[in-house]
XYZ file of C-alpha atoms in Angstrom:
628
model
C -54.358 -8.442 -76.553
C -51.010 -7.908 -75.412
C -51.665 -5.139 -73.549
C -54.423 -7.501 -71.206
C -52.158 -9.682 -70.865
C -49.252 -7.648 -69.593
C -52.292 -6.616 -66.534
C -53.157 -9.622 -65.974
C -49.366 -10.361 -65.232
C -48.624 -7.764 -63.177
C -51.859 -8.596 -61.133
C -50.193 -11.994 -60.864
C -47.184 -10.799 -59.703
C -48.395 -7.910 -57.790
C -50.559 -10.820 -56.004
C -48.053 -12.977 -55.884
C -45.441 -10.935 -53.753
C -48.552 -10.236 -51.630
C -48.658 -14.118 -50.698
C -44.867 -14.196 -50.537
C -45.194 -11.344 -48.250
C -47.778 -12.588 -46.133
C -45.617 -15.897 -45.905
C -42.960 -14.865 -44.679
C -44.348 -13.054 -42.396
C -46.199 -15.957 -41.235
C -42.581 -17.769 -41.213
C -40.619 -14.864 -39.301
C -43.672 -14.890 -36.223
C -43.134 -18.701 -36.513
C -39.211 -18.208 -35.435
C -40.125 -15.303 -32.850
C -42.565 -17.769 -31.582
C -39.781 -20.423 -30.902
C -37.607 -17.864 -30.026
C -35.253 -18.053 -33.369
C -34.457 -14.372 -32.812
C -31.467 -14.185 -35.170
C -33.336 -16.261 -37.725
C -36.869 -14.132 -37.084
C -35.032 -10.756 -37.282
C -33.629 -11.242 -40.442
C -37.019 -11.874 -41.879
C -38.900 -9.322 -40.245
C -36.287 -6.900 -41.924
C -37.833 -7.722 -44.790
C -41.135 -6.983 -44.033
C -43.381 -4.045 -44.185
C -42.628 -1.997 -41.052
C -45.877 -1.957 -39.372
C -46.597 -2.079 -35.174
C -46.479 -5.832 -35.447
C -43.070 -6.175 -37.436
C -41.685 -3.349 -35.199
C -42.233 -4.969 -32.102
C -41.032 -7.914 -32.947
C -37.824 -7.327 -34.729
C -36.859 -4.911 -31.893
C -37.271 -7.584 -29.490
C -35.485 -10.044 -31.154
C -32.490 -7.691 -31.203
C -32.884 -7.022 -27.421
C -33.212 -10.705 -26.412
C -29.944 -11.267 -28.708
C -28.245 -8.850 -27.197
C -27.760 -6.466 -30.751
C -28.607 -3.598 -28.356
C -27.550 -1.198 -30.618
C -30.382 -2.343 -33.789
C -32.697 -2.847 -30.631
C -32.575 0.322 -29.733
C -32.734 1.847 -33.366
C -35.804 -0.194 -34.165
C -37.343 0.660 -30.672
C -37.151 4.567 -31.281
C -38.799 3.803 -35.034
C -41.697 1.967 -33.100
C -41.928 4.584 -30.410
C -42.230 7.146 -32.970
C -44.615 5.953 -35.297
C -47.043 4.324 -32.389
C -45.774 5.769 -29.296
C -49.230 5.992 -27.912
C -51.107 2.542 -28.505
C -47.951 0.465 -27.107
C -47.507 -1.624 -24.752
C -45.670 -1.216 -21.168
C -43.846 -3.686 -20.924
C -41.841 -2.258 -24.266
C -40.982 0.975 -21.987
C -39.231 -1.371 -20.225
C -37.386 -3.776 -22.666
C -36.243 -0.298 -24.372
C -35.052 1.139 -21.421
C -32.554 -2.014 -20.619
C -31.466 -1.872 -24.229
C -30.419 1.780 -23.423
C -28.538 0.688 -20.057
C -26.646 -1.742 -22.224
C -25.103 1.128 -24.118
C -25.349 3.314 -20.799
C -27.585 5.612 -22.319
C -29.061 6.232 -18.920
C -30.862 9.474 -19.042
C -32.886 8.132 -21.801
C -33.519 4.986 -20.558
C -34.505 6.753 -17.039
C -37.245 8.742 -18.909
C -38.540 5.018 -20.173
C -38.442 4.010 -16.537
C -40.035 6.922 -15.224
C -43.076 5.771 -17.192
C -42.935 1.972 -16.183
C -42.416 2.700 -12.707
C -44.778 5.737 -12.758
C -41.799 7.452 -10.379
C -38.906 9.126 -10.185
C -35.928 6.966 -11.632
C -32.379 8.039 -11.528
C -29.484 5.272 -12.185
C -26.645 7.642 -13.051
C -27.098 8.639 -8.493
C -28.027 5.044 -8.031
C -24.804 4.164 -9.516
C -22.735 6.246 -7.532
C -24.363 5.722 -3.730
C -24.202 1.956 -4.935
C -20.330 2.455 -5.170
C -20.305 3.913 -2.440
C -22.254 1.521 -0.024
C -22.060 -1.858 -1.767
C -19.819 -4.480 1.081
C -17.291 -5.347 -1.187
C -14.933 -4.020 -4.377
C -13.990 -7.168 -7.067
C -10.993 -7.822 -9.241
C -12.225 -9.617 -11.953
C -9.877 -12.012 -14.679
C -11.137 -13.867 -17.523
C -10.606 -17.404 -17.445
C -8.883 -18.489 -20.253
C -10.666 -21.661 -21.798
C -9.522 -22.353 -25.431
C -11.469 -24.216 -27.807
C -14.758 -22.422 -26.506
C -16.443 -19.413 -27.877
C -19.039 -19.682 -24.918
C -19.279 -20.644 -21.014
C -21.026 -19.905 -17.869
C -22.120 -21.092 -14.620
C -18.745 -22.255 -13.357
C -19.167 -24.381 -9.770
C -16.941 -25.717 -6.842
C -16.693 -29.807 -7.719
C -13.933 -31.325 -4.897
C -11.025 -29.450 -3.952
C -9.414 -29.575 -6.878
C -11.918 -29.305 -9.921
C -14.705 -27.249 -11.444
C -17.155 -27.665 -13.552
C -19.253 -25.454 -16.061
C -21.729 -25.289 -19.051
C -19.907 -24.596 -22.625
C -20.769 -24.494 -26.359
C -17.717 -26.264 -27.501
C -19.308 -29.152 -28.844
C -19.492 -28.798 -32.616
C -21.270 -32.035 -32.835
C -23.970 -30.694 -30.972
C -26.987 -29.154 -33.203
C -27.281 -25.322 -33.365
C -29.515 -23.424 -30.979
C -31.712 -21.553 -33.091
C -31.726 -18.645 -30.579
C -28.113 -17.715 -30.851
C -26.841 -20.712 -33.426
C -24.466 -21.777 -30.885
C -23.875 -25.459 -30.103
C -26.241 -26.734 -27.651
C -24.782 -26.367 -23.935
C -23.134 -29.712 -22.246
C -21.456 -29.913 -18.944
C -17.491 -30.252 -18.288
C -15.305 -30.285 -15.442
C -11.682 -29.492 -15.542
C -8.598 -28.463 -13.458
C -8.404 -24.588 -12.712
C -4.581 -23.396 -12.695
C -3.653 -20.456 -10.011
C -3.279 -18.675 -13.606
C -6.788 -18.889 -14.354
C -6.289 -21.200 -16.836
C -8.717 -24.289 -17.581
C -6.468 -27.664 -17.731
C -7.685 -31.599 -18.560
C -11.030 -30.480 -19.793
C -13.203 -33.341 -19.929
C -17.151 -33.683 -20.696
C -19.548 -35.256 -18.594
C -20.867 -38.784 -19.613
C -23.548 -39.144 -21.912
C -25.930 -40.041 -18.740
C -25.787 -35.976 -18.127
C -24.739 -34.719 -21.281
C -27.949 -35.022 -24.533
C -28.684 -33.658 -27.455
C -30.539 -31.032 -25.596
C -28.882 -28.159 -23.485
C -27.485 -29.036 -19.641
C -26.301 -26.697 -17.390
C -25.545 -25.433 -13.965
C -24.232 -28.046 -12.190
C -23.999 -28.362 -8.439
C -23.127 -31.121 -6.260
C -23.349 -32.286 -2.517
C -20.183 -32.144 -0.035
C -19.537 -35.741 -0.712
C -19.398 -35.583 -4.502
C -21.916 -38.305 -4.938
C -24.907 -36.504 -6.092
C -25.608 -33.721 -8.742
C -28.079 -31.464 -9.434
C -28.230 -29.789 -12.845
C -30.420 -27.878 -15.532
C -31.377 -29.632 -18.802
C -33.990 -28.610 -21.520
C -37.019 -30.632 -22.475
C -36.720 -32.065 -26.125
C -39.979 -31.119 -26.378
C -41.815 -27.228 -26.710
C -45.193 -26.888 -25.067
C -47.691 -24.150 -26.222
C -48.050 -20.927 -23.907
C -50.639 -18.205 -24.413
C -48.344 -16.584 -26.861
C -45.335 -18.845 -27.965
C -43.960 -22.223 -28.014
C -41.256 -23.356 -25.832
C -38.975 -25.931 -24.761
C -39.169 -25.881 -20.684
C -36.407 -26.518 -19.280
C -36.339 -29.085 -15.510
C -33.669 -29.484 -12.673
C -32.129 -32.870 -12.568
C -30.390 -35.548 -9.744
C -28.027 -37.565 -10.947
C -26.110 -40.099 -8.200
C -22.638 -41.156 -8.683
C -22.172 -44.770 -7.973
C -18.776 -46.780 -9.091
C -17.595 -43.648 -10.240
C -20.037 -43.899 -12.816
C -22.892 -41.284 -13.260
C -26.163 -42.623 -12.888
C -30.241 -42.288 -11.904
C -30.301 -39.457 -13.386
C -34.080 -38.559 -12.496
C -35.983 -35.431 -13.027
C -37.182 -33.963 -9.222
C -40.832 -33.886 -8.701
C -41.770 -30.664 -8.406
C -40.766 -29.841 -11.988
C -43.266 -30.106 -14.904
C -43.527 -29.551 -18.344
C -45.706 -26.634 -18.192
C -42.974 -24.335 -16.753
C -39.251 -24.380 -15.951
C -37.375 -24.618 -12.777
C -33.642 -23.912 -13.263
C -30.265 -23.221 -11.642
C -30.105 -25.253 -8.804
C -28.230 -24.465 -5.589
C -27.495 -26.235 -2.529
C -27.515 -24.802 1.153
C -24.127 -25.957 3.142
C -25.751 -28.318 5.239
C -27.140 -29.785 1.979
C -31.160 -29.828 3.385
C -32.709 -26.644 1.031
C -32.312 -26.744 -2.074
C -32.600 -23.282 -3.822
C -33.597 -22.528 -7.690
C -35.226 -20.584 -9.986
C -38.445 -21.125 -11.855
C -41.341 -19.418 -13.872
C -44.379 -22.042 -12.294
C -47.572 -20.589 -11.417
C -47.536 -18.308 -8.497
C -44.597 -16.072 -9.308
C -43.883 -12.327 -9.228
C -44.343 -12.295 -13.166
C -41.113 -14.282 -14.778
C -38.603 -16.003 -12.954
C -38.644 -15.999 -9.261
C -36.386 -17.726 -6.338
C -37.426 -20.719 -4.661
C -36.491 -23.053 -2.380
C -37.377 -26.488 -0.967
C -36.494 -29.131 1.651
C -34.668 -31.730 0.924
C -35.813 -34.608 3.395
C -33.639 -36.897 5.184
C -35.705 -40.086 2.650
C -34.482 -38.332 0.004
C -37.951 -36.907 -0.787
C -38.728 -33.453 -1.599
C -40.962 -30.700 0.634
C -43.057 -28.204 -1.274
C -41.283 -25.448 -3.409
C -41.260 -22.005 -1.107
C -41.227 -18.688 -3.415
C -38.683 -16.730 -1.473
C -41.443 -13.436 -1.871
C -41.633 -9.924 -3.003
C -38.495 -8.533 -0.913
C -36.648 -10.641 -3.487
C -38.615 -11.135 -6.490
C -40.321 -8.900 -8.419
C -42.115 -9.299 -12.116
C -39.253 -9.468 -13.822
C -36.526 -12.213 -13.936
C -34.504 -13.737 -11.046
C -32.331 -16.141 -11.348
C -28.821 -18.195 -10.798
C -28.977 -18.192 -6.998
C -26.585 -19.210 -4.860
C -26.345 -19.526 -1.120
C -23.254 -19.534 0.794
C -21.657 -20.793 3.627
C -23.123 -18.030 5.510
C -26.100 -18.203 4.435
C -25.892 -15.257 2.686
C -27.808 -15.823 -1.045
C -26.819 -13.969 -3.989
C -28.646 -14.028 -7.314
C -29.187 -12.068 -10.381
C -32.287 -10.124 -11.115
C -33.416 -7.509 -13.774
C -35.361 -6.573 -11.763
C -34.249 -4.344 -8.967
C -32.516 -1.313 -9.714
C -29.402 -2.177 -11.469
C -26.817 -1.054 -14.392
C -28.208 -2.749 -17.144
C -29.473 -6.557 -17.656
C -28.817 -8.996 -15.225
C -27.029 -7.893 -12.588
C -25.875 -9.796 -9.704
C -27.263 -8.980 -5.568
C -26.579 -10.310 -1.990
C -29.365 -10.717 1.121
C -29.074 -11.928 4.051
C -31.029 -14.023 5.678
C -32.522 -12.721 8.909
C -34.803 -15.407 11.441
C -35.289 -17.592 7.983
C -36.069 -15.016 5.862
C -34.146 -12.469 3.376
C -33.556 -8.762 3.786
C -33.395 -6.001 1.044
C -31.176 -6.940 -1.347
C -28.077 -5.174 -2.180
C -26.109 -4.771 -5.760
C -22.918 -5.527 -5.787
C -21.484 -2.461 -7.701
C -19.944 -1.316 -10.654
C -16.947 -3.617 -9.533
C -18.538 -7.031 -10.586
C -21.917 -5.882 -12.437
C -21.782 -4.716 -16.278
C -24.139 -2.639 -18.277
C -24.640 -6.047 -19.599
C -25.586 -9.506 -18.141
C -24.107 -10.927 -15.243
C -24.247 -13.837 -13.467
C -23.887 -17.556 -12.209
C -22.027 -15.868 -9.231
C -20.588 -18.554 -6.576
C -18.027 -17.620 -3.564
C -16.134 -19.227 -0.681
C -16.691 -16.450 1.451
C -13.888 -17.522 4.125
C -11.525 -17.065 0.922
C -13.146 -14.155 -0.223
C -12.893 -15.630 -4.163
C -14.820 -17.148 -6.687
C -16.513 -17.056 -10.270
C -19.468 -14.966 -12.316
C -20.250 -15.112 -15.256
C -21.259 -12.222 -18.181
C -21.985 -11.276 -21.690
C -19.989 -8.046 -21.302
C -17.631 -9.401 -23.742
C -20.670 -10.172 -26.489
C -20.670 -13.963 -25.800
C -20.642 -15.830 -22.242
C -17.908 -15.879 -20.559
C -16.538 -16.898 -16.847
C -14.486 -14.793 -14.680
C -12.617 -15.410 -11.833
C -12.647 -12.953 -8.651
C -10.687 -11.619 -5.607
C -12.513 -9.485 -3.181
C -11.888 -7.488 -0.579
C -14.162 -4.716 1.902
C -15.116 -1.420 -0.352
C -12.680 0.828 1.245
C -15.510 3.459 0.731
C -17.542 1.777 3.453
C -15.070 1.948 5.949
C -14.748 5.967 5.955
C -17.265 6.470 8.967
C -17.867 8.756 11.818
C -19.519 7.102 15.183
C -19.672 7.653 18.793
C -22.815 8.013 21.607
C -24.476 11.226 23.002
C -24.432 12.050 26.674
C -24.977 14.465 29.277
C -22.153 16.574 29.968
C -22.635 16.919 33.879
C -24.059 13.525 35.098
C -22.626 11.487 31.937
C -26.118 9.728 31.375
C -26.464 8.227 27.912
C -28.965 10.195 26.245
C -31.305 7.896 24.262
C -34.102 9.608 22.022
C -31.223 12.610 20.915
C -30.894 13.814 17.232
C -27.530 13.539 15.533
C -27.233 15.034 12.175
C -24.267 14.916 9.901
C -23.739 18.121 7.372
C -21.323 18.875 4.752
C -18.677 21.562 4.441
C -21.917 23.965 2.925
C -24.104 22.909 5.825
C -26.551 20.685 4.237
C -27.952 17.986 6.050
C -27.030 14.308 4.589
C -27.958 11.981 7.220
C -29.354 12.264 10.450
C -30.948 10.013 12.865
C -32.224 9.268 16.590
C -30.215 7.466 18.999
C -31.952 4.510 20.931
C -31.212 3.247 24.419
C -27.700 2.610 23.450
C -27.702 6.359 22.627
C -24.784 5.022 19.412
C -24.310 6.874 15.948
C -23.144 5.927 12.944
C -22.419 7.823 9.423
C -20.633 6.169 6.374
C -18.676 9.030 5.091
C -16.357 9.322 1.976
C -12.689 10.219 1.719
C -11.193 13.861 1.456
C -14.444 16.130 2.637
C -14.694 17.833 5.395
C -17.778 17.384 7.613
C -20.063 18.238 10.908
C -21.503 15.954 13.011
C -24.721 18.194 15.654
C -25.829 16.170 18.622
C -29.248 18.146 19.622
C -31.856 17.848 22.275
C -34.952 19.217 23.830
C -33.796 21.669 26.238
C -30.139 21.208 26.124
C -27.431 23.082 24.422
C -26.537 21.800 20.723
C -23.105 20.344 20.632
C -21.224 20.792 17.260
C -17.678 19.209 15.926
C -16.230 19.637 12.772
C -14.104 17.095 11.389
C -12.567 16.186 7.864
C -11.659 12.720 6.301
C -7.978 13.440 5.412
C -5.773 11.667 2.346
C -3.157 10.277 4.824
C -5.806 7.651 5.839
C -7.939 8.496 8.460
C -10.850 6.694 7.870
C -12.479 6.472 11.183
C -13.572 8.956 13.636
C -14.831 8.446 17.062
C -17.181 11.838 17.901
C -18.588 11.641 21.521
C -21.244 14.170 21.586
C -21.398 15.701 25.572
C -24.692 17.806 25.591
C -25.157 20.129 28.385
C -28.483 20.959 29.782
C -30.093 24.735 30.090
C -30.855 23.767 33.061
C -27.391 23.370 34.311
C -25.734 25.798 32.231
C -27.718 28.637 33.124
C -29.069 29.424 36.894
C -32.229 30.879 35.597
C -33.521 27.407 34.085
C -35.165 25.095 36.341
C -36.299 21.268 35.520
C -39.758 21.096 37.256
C -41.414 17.913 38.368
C -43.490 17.589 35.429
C -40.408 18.258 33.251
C -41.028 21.079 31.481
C -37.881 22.901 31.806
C -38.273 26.995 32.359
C -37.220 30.066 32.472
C -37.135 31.778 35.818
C -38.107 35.689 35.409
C -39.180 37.939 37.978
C -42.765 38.502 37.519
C -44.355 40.492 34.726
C -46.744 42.992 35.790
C -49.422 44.021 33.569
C -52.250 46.774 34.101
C -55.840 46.264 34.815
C -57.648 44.918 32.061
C -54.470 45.669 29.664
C -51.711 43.491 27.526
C -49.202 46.279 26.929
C -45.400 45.706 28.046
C -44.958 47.995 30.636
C -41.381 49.201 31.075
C -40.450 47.747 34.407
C -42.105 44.202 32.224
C -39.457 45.375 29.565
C -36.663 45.111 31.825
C -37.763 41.654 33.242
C -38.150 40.349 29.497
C -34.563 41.202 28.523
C -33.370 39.272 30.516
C -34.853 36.488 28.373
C -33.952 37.842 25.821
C -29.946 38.145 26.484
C -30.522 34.293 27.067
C -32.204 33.795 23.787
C -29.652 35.144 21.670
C -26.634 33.674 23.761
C -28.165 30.249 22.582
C -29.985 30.372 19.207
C -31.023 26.979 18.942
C -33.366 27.846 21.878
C -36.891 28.135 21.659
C -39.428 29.469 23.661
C -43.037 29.124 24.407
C -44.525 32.103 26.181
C -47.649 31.136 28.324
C -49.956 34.072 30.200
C -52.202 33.238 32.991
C -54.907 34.760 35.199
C -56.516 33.835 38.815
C -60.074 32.084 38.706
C -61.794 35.950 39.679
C -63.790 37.198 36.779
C -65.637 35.414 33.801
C -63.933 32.299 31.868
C -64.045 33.369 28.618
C -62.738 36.705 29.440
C -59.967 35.823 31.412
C -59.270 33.306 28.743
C -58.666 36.313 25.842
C -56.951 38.669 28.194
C -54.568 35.927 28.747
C -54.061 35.359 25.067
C -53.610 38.921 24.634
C -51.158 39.501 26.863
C -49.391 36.491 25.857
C -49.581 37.556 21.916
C -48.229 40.933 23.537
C -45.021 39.399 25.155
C -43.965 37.296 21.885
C -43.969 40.869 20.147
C -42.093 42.639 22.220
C -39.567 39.544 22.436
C -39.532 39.593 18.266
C -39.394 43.438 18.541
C -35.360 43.022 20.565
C -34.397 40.573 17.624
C -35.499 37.498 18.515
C -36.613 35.176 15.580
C -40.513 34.704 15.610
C -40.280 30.831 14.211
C -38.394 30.505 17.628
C -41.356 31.702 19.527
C -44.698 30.406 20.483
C -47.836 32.240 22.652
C -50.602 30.845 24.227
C -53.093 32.146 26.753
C -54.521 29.644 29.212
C -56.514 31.886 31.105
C -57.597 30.648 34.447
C -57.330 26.911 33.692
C -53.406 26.006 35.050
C -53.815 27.324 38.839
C -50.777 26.605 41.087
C -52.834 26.622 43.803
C -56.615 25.747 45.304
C -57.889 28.802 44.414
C -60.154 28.001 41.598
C -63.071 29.802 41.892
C -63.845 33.500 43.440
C -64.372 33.891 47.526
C -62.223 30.976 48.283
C -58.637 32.495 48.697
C -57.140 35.799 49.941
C -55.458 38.251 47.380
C -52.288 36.922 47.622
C -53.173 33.764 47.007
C -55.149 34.476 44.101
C -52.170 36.399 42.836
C -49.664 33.496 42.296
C -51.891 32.642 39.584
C -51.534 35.442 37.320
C -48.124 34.705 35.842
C -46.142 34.720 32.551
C -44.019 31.070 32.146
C -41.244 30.717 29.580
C -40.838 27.086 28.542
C -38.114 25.718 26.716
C -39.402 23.903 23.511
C -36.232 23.004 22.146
């Protein structure tokens, strides 16, 4: 009897932990759902480590930034399930491995995302070395705060920006933070915060509010706050988030309305005003993105009413997230993205905008950007200072910046490409820049303005080759010294064949030759005769005093005898010349033969009976044209 009953209890209990099990597993999806990732990873540790639990708990460590049990629990799931796993977790993993700068093994995750080549340590590098601007970054010290971003110009003499300082606040579940209100303060030349003080409780709820901006007159604000309530996606429940306009009126904040184009279906976020205060820029996940987050803008009318929302497209978004924009004075925007190639999370790009639209974007280098998140950027570009914010630090934080030009961009050779003689710009010329072991790293073809330009880098010695069909190749060797030199002016003066060397001749159709007494062949025959020989080495002299030069060798015949077979005795003889010209040294890549038979007369004498012998005979000929 007692032995039944001690089954039966441990199928109870064995049953029972079963339940349990299944419970809280139930529970931790419930957090991951509502994006509780501390809360949710501390259950799923407790869980049975299947492709479910793995999946989860590795990307609640990634989305709360504990890169280093991310990337542990990503390598477990990889291993155990490599091949029935999603995509998209190629690329969460491989931004968990640029936050530790692991980036050889997060390239090899790339590689697979992208389905290309990916290299970020190079990217890194040419970034630093082409990015506009270098940054000198300081922390701004704000005590009584363990987290704040998204500082903005308010006045002349104030800022304001989003902080978890309020202990009164309820805890976000996703970090357990205090939920985000808005302040404004005095910022000291030291960087230091001073007369902190919290927006009223028009702007600041129980919810979060963030990213403030305002119009040049102070009077109206736009800013960020979260929805009290979640709505159910396809796979999780959240609380959207909607931009705000608040109007200040007595000094009092007030109609504080949501704009129209938001919705509780998706978010729009981190608002940004152009400088004449008519677009209105911002972020938002609404139907008809790249993926996640993209850029938008939208008028703002002169009733105060609201155009339609424009995505910004795919030169700037992509499927991933972008977000905090900001335009500035000239018009330049800058935003974050995870998107483009970066150094790890959010990182923190400028485009211009060209006839109302945006070029490629450009990251703004290991100066400013983290292997972390970065963002909120703002800048008075006239001042060349201003604010970002980051996790580098492992909680939000602002940062104040002065910038100045990337000295590496300024190293640069230029200058234009003429003829030596007449001094005629020479448009459609190739300039190519090599390195002290001749390699080629940048060339490119002049246009009307015949102009070059190379960015360069400091202490290497270089060569700069202006080259061009039937002229002589110019080169000049120059080196970027340590006392400074940063610039070089390289005026490339090409000389033609044609007037460096009395043999070559421009003709009116201009092909440019090679003037050779004539070659003599025998009846019916291709060989080089030696009196031919003679002629030929002259060309050959002429080859080798200029090795860039290259020849095509053309044989011709009068219009006497059949087509076809003045046709192959042309190409014969042709094919003959070449060998004998490859036979006194001459490279045969320089050289090219072609028989033409009787189909390029000089003359009317284009079929039999019509001309005298002598006549005839200025159309058997060997021409030497200059290719190159």
């Amino acid at each position: 009897m007692k032995k039944h009953i001690y089954i039966l209890s441990s199928l109870l209990l064995v049953s029972g932990m079963a339940l349990a099990q299944k419970g809280n597993l139930k529970r931790a999806n419930k957090h991951f759902e509502m994006r509780a990732y501390q809360d949710a990873a501390e259950l799923y540790e407790t869980k049975e480590r299947n492709q479910e639990v793995l999946q989860n708990l590795a990307d609640s460590y990634y989305y709360n930034s504990s890169l280093q049990k991310a990337i542990k629990t990503y390598r477990e799931l990889f291993v155990e399930y490599g091949d029935s796993i999603d995509i998209d977790y190629h690329f969460r993993f491989a931004q968990a491995l640029k936050g530790v700068m692991e980036y050889r093994e997060a390239d090899k995750h790339l590689r697979l995302y992208y389905n290309k080549p990916v290299n970020t340590l190079a990217f890194i590098e040419e970034t630093d070395k082409t990015t506009p601007h270098s940054f000198k970054l300081e922390q701004i010290v704000n005590q009584n705060s363990s987290s704040d971003f998204g500082l903005s110009f308010y006045g002349d003499d104030r800022v304001a920006f989003a902080s978890a300082r309020n202990s009164e606040n309820p805890a976000y579940s996703w970090n357990n933070l205090p939920y985000l209100d808005l302040y404004n303060a005095k910022l000291l030349n030291n960087n230091t915060l001073e007369d902190i003080q919290p927006f009223s409780d028009a702007i600041n709820t129980n919810s979060h509010e963030s990213s403030a901006v305002f119009t040049k007159d102070g009077k109206t604000m736009y800013f960020n706050r979260t929805n009290t309530t979640r709505t159910k996606t396809d796979e999780e429940r959240i609380a959207h988030i909607k931009i705000y306009k608040a109007e200040l009126v007595d000094s009092v904040w007030t109609n504080v309305t949501a704009l129209p184009f938001t919705s509780d279906s998706y978010s729009t976020e981190h608002p940004a005003l152009s400088k004449d205060g008519k677009t209105l820029y911002f972020a938002s996940d609404m139907p008809g993105t790249f993926g996640s987050f993209d850029i938008y803008r939208v008028a703002i009318n002169e009733d105060g009413t609201y155009g339609e929302p424009e995505n910004l497209g795919e030169t700037i978004n992509t499927k991933h997230r972008e977000q905090f924009p900001f335009i500035s004075e000239f018009n330049t925007l800058y935003f974050s993205s995870i998107g483009h190639e970066g150094f790890g999370g959010l990182d923190v790009f400028r485009s211009n905008m060209v006839n109302g639209g945006f070029d490629k974007p450009v990251n703004l280098g290991s100066s400013i950007n983290s292997n972390l998140d970065d963002f909120a950027y703002v800048v008075r570009e006239k001042d060349n200072m201003g604010f970002v914010s980051s996790n580098r630090t492992g909680y939000d934080r602002i940062f104040g910046f002065a910038r100045e030009i990337n000295p590496l961009t300024i190293y640069q050779v230029e200058g234009i490409v003429k003829d030596l003689n007449s001094e005629e710009l020479l448009a459609g010329s190739l300039v190519t820049l090599f390195d002290e072991s001749d390699t080629v790293i940048q060339d490119t073809i002049v246009g009307d303005d015949a102009y070059y330009i190379f960015k360069i880098e400091p202490n290497k010695k270089y060569k700069v080759r202006g080259t061009r069909k039937a002229y002589i190749p110019q080169d000049v060797e120059f080196s970027t010294d340590s006392k400074g030199k940063v610039q070089h002016n390289i005026y490339l003066n090409l000389e033609s064949f044609a007037d460096a060397e009395e043999r070559v001749k421009e003709k009116e159709s201009g092909e440019v030759q090679v003037e050779l007494d004539k070659i003599y062949f025998d009846f019916d025959k291709s060989d080089i005769r030696e009196d031919a020989a003679i002629t030929l080495n002259v060309l050959v002299d002429l080859m080798k005093k200029y090795p860039s030069m290259e020849v095509e060798v053309s044989a011709h015949t009068d219009a006497r005898g059949p087509d076809q077979y003045n046709l192959d005795l042309s190409k014969r003889r042709a094919a003959s010349t070449l060998e004998y010209l490859v036979s006194q040294g001459i490279e045969r890549n320089r050289l090219k033969s072609i028989g033409y038979g009787e189909m390029q007369p000089l003359n009317k004498c284009v079929k039999e009976g019509i001309c005298d012998d002598e006549e005839y005979d200025v159309n058997r000929r060997c021409e030497f044209t200059i290719l190159n």
